[in-house]
PDB file of C-alpha atoms in Angstrom:
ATOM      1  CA  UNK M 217    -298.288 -91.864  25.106  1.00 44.00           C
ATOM      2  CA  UNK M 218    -301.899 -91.475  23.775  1.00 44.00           C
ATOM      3  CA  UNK M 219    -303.353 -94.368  24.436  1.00 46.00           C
ATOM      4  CA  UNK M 220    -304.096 -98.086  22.100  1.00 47.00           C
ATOM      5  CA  UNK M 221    -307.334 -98.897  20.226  1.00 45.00           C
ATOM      6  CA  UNK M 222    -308.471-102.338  21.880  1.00 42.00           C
ATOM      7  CA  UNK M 223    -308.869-105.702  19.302  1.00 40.00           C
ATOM      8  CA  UNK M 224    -306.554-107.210  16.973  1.00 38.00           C
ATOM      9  CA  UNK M 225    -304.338-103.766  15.825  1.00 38.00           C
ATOM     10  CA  UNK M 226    -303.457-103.613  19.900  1.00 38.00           C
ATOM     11  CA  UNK M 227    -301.842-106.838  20.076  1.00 39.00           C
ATOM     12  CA  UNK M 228    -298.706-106.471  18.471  1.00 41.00           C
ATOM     13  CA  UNK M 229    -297.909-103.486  20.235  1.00 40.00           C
ATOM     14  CA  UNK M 230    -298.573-104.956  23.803  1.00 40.00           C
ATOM     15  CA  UNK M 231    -298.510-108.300  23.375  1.00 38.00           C
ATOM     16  CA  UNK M 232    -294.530-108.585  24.441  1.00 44.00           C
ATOM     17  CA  UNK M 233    -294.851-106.298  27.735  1.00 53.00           C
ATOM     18  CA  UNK M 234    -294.536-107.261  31.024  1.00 59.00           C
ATOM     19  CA  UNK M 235    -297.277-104.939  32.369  1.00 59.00           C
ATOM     20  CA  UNK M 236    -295.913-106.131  36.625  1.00 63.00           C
ATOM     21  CA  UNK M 237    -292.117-105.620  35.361  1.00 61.00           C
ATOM     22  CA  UNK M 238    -292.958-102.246  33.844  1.00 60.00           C
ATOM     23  CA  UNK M 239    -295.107-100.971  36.596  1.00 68.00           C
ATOM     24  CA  UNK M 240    -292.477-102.415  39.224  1.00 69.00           C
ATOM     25  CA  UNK M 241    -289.879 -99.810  36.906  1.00 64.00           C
ATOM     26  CA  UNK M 242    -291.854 -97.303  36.582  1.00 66.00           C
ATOM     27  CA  UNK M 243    -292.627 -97.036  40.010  1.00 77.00           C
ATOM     28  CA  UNK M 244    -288.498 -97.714  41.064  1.00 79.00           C
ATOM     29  CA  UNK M 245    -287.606 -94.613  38.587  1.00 76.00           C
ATOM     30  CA  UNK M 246    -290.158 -92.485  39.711  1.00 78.00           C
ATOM     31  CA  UNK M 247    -289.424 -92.597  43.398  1.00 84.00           C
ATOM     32  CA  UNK M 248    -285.688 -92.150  42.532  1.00 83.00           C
ATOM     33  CA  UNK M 249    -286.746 -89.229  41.144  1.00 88.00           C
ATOM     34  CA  UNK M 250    -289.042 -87.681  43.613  1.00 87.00           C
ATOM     35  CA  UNK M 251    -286.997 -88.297  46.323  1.00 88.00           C
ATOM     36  CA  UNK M 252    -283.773 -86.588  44.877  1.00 87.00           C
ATOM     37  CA  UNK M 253    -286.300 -83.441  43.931  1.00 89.00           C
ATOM     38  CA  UNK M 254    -287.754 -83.233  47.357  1.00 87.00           C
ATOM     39  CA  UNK M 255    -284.166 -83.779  49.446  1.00 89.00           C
ATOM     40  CA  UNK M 256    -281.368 -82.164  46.505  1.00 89.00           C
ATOM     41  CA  UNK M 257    -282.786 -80.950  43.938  1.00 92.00           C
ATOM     42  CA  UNK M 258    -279.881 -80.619  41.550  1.00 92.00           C
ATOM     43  CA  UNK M 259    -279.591 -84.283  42.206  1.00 94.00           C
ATOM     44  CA  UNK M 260    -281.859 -83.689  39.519  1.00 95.00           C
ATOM     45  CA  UNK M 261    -278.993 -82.409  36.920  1.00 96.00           C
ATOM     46  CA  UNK M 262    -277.093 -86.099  37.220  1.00 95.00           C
ATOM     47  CA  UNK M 263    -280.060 -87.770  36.544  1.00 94.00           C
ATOM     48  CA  UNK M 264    -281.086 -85.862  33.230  1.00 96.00           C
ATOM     49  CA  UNK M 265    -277.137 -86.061  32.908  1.00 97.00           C
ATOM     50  CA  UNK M 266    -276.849 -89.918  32.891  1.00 95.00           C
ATOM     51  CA  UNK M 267    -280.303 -90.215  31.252  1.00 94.00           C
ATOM     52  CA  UNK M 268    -279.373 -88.434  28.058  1.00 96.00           C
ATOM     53  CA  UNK M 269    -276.080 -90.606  27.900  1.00 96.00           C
ATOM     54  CA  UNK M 270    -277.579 -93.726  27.958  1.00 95.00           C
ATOM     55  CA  UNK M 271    -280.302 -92.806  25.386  1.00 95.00           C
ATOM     56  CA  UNK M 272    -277.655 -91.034  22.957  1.00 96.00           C
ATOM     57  CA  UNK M 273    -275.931 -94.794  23.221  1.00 95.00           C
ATOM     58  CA  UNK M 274    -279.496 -96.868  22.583  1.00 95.00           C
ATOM     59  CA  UNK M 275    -280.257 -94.014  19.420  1.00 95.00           C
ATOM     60  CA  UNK M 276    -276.851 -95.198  18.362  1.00 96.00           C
ATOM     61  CA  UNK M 277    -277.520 -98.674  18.285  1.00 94.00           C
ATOM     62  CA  UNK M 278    -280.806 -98.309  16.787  1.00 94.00           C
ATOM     63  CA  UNK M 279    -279.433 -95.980  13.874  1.00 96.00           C
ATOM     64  CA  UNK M 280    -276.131 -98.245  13.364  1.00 95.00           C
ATOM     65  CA  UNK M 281    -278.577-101.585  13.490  1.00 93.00           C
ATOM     66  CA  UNK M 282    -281.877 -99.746  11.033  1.00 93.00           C
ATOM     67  CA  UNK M 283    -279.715 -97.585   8.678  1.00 95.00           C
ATOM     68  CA  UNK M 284    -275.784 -98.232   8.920  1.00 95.00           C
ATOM     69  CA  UNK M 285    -275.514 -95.114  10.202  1.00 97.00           C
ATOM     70  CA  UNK M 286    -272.591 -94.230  12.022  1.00 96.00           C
ATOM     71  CA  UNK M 287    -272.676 -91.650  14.544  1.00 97.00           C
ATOM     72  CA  UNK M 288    -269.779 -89.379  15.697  1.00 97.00           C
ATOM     73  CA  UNK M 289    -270.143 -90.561  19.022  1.00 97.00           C
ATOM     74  CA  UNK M 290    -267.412 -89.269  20.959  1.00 97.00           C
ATOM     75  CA  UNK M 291    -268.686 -85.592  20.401  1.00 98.00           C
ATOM     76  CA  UNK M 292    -272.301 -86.358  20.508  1.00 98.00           C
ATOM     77  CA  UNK M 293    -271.553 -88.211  24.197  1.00 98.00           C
ATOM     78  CA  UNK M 294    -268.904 -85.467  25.244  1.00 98.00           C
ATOM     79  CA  UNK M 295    -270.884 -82.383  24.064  1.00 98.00           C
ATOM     80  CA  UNK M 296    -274.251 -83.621  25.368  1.00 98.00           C
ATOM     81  CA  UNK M 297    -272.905 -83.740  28.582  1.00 98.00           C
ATOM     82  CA  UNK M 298    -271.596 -80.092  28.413  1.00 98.00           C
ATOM     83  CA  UNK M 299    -274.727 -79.154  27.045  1.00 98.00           C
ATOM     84  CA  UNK M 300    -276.815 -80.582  30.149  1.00 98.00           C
ATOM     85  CA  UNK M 301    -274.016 -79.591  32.378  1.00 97.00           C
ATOM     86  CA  UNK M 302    -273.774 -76.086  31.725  1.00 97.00           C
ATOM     87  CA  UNK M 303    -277.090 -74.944  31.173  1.00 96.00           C
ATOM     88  CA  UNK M 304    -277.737 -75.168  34.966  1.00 90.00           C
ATOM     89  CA  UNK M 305    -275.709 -72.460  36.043  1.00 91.00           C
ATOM     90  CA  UNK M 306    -275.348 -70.465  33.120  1.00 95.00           C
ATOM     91  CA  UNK M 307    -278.978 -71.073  31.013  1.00 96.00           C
ATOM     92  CA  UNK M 308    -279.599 -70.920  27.049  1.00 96.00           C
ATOM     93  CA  UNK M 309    -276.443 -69.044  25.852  1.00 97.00           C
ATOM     94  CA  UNK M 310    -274.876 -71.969  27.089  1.00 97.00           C
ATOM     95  CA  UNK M 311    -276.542 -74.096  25.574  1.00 98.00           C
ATOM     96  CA  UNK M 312    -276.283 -72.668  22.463  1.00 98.00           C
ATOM     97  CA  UNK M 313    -272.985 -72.184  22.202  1.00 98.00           C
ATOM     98  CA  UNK M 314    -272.028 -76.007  23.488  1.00 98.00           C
ATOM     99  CA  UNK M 315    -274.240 -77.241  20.936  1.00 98.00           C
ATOM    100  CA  UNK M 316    -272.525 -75.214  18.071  1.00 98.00           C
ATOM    101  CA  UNK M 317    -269.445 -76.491  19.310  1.00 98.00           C
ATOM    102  CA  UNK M 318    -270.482 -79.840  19.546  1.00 98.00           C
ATOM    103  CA  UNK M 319    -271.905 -79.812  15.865  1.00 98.00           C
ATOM    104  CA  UNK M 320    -268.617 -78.390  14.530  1.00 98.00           C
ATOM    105  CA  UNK M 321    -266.576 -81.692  16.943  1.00 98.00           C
ATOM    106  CA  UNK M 322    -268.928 -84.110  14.794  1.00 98.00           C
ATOM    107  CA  UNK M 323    -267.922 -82.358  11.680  1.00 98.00           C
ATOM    108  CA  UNK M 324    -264.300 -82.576  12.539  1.00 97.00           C
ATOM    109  CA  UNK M 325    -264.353 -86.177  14.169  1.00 97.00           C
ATOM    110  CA  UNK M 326    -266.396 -87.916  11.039  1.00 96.00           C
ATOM    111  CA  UNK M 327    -263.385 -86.739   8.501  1.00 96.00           C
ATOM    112  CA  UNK M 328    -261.688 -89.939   9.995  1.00 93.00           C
ATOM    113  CA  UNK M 329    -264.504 -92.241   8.092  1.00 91.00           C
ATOM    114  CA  UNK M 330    -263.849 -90.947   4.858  1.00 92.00           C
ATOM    115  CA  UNK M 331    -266.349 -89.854   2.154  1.00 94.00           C
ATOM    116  CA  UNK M 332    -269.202 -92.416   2.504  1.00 94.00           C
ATOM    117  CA  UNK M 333    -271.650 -91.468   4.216  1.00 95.00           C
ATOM    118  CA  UNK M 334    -270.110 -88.406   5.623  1.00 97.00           C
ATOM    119  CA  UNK M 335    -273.266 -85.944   5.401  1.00 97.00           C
ATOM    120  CA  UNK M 336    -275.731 -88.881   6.603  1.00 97.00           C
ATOM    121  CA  UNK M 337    -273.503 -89.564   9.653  1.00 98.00           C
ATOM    122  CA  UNK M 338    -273.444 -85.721  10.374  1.00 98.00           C
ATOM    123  CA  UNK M 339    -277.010 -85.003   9.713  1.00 98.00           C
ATOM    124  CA  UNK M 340    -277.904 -87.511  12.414  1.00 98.00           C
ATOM    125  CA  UNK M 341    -274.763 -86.953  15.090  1.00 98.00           C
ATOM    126  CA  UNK M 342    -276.129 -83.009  15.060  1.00 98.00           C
ATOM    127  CA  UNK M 343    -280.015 -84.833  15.334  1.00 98.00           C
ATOM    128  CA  UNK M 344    -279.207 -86.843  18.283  1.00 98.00           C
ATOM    129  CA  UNK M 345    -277.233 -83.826  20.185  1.00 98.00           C
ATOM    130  CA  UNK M 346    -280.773 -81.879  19.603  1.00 98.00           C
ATOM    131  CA  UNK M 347    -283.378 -84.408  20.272  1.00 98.00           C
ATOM    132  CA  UNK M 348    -281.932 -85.987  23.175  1.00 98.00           C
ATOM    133  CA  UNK M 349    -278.735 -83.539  24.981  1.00 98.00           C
ATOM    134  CA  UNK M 350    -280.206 -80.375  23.623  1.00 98.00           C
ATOM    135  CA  UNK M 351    -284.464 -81.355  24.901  1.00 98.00           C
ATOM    136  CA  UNK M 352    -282.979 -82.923  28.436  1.00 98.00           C
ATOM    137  CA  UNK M 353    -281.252 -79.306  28.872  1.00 98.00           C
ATOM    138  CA  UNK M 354    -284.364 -77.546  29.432  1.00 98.00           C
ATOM    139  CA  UNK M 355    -285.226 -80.754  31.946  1.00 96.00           C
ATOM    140  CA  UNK M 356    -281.939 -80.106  33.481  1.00 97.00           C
ATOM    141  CA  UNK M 357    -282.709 -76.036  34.044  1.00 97.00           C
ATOM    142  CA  UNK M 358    -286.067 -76.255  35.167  1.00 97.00           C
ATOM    143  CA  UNK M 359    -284.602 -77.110  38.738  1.00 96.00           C
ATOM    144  CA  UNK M 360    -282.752 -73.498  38.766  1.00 94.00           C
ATOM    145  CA  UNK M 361    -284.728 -71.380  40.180  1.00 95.00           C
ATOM    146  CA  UNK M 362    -285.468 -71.481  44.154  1.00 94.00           C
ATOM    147  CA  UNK M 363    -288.612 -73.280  43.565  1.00 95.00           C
ATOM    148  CA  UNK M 364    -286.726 -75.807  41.101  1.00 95.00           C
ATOM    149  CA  UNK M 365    -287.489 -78.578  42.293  1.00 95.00           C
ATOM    150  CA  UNK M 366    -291.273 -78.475  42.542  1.00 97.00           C
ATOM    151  CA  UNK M 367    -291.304 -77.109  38.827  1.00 97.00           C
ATOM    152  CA  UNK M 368    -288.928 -80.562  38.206  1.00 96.00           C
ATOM    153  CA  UNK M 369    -292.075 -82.147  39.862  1.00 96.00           C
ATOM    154  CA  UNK M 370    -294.997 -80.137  38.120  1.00 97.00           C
ATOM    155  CA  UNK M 371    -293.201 -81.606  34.414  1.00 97.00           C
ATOM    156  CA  UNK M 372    -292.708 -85.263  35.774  1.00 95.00           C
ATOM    157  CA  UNK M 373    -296.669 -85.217  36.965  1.00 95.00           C
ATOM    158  CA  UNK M 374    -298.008 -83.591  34.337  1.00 96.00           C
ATOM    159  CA  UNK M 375    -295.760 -86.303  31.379  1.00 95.00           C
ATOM    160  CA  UNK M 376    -296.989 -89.309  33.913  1.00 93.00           C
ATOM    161  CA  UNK M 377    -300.676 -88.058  34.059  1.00 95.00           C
ATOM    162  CA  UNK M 378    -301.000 -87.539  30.505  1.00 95.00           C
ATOM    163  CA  UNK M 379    -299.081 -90.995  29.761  1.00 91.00           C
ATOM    164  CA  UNK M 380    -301.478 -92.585  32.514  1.00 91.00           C
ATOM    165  CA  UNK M 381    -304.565 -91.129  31.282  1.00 94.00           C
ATOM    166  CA  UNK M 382    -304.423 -91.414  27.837  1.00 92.00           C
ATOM    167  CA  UNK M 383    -303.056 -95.262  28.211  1.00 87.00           C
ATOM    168  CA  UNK M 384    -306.341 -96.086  30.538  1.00 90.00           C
ATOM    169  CA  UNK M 385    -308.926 -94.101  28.119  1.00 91.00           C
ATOM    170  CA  UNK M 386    -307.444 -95.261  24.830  1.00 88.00           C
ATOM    171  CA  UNK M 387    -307.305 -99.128  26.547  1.00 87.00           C
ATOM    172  CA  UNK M 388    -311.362 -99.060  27.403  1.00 90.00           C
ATOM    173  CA  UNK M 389    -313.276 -96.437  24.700  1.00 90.00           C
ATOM    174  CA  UNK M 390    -309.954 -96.302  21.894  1.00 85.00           C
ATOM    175  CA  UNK M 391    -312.000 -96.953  18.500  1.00 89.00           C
ATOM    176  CA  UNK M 392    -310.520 -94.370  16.249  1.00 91.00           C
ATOM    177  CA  UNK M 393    -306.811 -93.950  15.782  1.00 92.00           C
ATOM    178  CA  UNK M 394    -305.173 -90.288  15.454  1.00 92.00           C
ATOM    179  CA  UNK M 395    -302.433 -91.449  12.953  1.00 88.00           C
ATOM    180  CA  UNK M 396    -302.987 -95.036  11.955  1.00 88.00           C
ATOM    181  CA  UNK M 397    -299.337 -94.498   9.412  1.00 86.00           C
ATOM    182  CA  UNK M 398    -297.676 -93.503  12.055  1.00 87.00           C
ATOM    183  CA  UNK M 399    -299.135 -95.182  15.329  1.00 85.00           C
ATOM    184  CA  UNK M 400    -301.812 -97.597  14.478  1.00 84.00           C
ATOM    185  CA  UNK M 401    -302.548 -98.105  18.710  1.00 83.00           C
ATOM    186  CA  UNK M 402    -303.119 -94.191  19.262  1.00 89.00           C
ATOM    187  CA  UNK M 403    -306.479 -93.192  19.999  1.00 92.00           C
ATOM    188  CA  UNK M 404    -308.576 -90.057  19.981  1.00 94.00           C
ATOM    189  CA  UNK M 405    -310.403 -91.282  22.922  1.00 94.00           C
ATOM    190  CA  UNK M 406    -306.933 -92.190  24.511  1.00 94.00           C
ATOM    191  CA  UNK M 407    -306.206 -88.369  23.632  1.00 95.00           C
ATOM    192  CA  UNK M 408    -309.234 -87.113  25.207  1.00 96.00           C
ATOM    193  CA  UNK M 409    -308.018 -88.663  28.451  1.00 96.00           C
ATOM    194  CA  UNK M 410    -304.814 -87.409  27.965  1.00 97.00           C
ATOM    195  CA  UNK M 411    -306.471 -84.049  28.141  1.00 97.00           C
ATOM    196  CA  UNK M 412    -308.687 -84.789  30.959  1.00 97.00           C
ATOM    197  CA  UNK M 413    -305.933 -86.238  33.520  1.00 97.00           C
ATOM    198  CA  UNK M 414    -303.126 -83.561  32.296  1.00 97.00           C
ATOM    199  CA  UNK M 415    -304.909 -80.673  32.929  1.00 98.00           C
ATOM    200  CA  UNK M 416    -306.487 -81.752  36.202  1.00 98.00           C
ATOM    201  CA  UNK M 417    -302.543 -83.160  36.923  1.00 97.00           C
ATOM    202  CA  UNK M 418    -301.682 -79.501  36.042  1.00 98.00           C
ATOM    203  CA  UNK M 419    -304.354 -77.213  37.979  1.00 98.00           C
ATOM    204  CA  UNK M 420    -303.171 -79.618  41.167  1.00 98.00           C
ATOM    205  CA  UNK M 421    -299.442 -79.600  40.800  1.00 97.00           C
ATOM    206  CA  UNK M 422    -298.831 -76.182  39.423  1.00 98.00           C
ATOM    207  CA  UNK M 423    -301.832 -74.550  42.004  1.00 97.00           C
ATOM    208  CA  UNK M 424    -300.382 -76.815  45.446  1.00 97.00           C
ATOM    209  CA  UNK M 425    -296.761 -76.940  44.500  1.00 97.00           C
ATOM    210  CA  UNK M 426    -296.053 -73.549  43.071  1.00 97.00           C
ATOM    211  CA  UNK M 427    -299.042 -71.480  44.139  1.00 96.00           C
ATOM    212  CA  UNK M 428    -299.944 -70.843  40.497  1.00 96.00           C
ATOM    213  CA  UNK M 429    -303.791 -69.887  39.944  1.00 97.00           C
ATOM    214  CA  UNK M 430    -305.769 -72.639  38.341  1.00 97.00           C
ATOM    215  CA  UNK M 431    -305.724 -71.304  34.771  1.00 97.00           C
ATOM    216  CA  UNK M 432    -301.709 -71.350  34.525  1.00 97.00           C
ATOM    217  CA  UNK M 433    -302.333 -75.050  35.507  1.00 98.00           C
ATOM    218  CA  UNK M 434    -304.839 -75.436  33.458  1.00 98.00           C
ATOM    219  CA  UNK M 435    -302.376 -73.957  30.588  1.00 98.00           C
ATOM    220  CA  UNK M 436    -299.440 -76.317  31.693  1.00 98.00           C
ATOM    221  CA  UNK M 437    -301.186 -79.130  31.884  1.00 98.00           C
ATOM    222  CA  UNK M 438    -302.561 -78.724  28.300  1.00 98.00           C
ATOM    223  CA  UNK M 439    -299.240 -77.719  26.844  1.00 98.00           C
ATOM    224  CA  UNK M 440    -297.708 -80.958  27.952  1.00 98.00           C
ATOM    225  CA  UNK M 441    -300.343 -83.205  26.861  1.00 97.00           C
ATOM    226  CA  UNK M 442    -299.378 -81.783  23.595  1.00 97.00           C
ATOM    227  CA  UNK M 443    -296.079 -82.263  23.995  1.00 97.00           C
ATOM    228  CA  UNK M 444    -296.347 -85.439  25.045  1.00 96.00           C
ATOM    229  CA  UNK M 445    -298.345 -86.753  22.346  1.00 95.00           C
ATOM    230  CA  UNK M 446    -296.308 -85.130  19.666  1.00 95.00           C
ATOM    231  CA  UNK M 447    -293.208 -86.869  21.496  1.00 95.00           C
ATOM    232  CA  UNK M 448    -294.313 -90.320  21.062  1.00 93.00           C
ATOM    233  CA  UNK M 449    -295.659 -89.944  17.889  1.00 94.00           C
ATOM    234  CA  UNK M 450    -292.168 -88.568  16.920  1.00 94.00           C
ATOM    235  CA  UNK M 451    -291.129 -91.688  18.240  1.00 92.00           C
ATOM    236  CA  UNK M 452    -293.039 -93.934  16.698  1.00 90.00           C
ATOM    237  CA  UNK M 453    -292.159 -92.246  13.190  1.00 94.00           C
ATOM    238  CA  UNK M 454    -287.922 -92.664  13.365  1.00 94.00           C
ATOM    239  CA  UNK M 455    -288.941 -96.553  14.732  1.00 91.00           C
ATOM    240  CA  UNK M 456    -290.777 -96.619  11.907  1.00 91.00           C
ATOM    241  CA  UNK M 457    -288.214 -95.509   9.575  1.00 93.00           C
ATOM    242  CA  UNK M 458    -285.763 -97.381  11.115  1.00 93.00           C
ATOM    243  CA  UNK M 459    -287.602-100.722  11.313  1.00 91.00           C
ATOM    244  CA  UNK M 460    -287.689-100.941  14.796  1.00 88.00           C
ATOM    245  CA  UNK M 461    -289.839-102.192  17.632  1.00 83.00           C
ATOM    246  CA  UNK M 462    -288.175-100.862  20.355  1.00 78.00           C
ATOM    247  CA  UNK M 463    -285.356 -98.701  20.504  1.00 81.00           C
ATOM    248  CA  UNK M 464    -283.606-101.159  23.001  1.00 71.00           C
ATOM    249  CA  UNK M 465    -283.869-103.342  25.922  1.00 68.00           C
ATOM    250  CA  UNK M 466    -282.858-101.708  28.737  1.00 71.00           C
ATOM    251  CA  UNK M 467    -285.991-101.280  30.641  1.00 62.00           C
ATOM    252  CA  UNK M 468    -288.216-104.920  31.670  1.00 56.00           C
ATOM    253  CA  UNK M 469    -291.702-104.216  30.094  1.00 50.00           C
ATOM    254  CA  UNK M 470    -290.644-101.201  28.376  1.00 55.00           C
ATOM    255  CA  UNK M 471    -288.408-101.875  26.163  1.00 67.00           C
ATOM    256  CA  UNK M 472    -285.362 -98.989  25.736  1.00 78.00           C
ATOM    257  CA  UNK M 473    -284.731 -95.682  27.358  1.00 87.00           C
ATOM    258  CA  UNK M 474    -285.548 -93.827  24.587  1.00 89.00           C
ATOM    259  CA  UNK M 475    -289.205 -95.514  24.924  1.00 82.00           C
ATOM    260  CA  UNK M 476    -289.649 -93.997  27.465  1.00 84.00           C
ATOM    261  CA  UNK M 477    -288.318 -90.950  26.840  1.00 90.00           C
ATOM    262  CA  UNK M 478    -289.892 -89.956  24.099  1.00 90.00           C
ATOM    263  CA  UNK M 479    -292.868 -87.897  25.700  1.00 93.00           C
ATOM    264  CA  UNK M 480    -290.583 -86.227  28.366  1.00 95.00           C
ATOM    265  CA  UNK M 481    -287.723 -84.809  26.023  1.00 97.00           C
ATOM    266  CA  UNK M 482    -290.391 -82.686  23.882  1.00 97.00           C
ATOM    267  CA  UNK M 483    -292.086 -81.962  27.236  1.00 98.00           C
ATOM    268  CA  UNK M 484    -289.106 -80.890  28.880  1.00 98.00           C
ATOM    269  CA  UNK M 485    -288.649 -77.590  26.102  1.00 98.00           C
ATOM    270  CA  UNK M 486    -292.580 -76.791  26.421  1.00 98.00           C
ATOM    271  CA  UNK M 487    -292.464 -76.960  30.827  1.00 98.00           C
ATOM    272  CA  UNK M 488    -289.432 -75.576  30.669  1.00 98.00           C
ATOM    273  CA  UNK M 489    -290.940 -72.698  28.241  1.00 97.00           C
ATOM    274  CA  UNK M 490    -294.663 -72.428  29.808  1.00 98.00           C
ATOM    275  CA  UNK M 491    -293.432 -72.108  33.360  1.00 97.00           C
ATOM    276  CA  UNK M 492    -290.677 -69.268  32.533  1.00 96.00           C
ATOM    277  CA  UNK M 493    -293.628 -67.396  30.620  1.00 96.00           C
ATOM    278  CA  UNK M 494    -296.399 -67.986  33.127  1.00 95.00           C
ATOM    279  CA  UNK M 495    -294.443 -68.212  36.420  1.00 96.00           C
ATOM    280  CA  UNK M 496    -290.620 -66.860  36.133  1.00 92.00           C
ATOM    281  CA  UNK M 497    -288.727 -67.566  38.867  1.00 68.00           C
TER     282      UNK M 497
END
């Protein structure tokens, strides 16, 4: 996340959040996560795993409750799964080729539904298997390599640092917003200190956990602030569309899954991407 203006267009956005719950949450997660990296790290793969089927289930919800639409759920769950599942030991073609056979399972499995609706409820079964099963994939093979799990741990720094920096910035210098349509609470300033904490998160993690020199950090770091950003303003645009505050509930003081993972799916692709080009394993 980028970071909120301060005054009256902040409120709405914050004024429901349960900043001790959240951080309590945040803090739960994020050791969960850490310590399955530094003991197992394909411990890793079940977490992405179970993470992308919960969020497939809130995006669901939030598409059945803002537009009627129906998803073909079965598929989307059951391919997701192969997609994440798969891709660790056998990498993109796999990935491709359980996501075309997913998409042709939601074509198949919506004929039951009839007419109405049929090419809305594909459109966004094939959607979800992308944005959420498809992103958490490249999560899910960043732990391959021998090194895995500290390149699992470079991504999770670098989303939180960006999150965390932009979020303190935006909160004490925000004045002018980056897409006031789309995300009235988004900052420049808030983006700024996205930059400044992300790459500094970067040059540290990639330099002291993978031995990368400081420019590849430097290059990381910026490439998920990006991604980042461009995640949660993604976010905020199908919330938007749909007519929804938060995508669910599941979280105390953070509303769904999805809320949260709406910087790291994006993310995932681009660490995934920058640390194969920069530093293959």
């Amino acid at each position: 996340m980028s970071a909120d203006v301060p005054g009256d267009a902040a409120r709405p956005s914050r004024a429901g959040r349960n900043l001790p719950a959240a951080l309590a949450v945040g803090l739960l997660l994020g050791a969960g996560i850490v310590a399955a990296l530094l003991t197992y790290r394909h411990l890793f793969i079940g977490i992405v795993a179970a993470a992308a089927a919960l969020s497939t289930l809130e995006l669901a919800g939030a598409l059945r409750r803002g537009a009627g639409v129906r998803l073909a759920l079965f598929p989307v769950l059951l391919g997701g799964q192969a997609i994440i599942w798969l891709s660790w030991p056998y990498g993109l073609p796999a990935v491709l080729v359980a996501f075309a056979i997913t998409t042709l399972g939601c074509l198949v499995w919506r004929v039951r539904l009839g007419v109405e609706g049929y090419l809305r409820d594909v459109t966004a079964s094939v959607f979800t298997t992308a944005y959420v099963s498809v992103f958490a994939a490249f999560g899910a093979m960043l732990v391959a390599p021998p090194d895995g799990g500290f390149r699992a741990l470079c991504f999770m720094i670098g989303v939180v640092a960006s999150d965390t920096g932009g979020y303190a910035s935006g909160s004490l210098f925000g004045r002018h917003p980056m897409a006031p349509r789309v995300s009235p609470n988004k900052s420049w300033e808030g983006f700024a200190g996205s930059l400044v904490s992300g790459v500094v998160g970067g040059v540290l993690s990639v330099g002291l956990l993978l031995g990368g020199p400081w420019w590849t950090g430097a290059l990381f770091g910026l490439a998920v602030v990006c991604s980042s950003t461009i995640g949660d303003l993604m976010e905020s645009l199908i919330k938007r569309d749909l007519d929804l505050k938060d995508m669910g509930t599941l979280l105390p003081g953070h509303g769904g899954l999805m809320d949260r993972m709406d910087s790291l799916l994006p993310s995932a692709v681009v660490a995934w991407s920058t640390l194969s080009w920069l530093l293959p394993g």
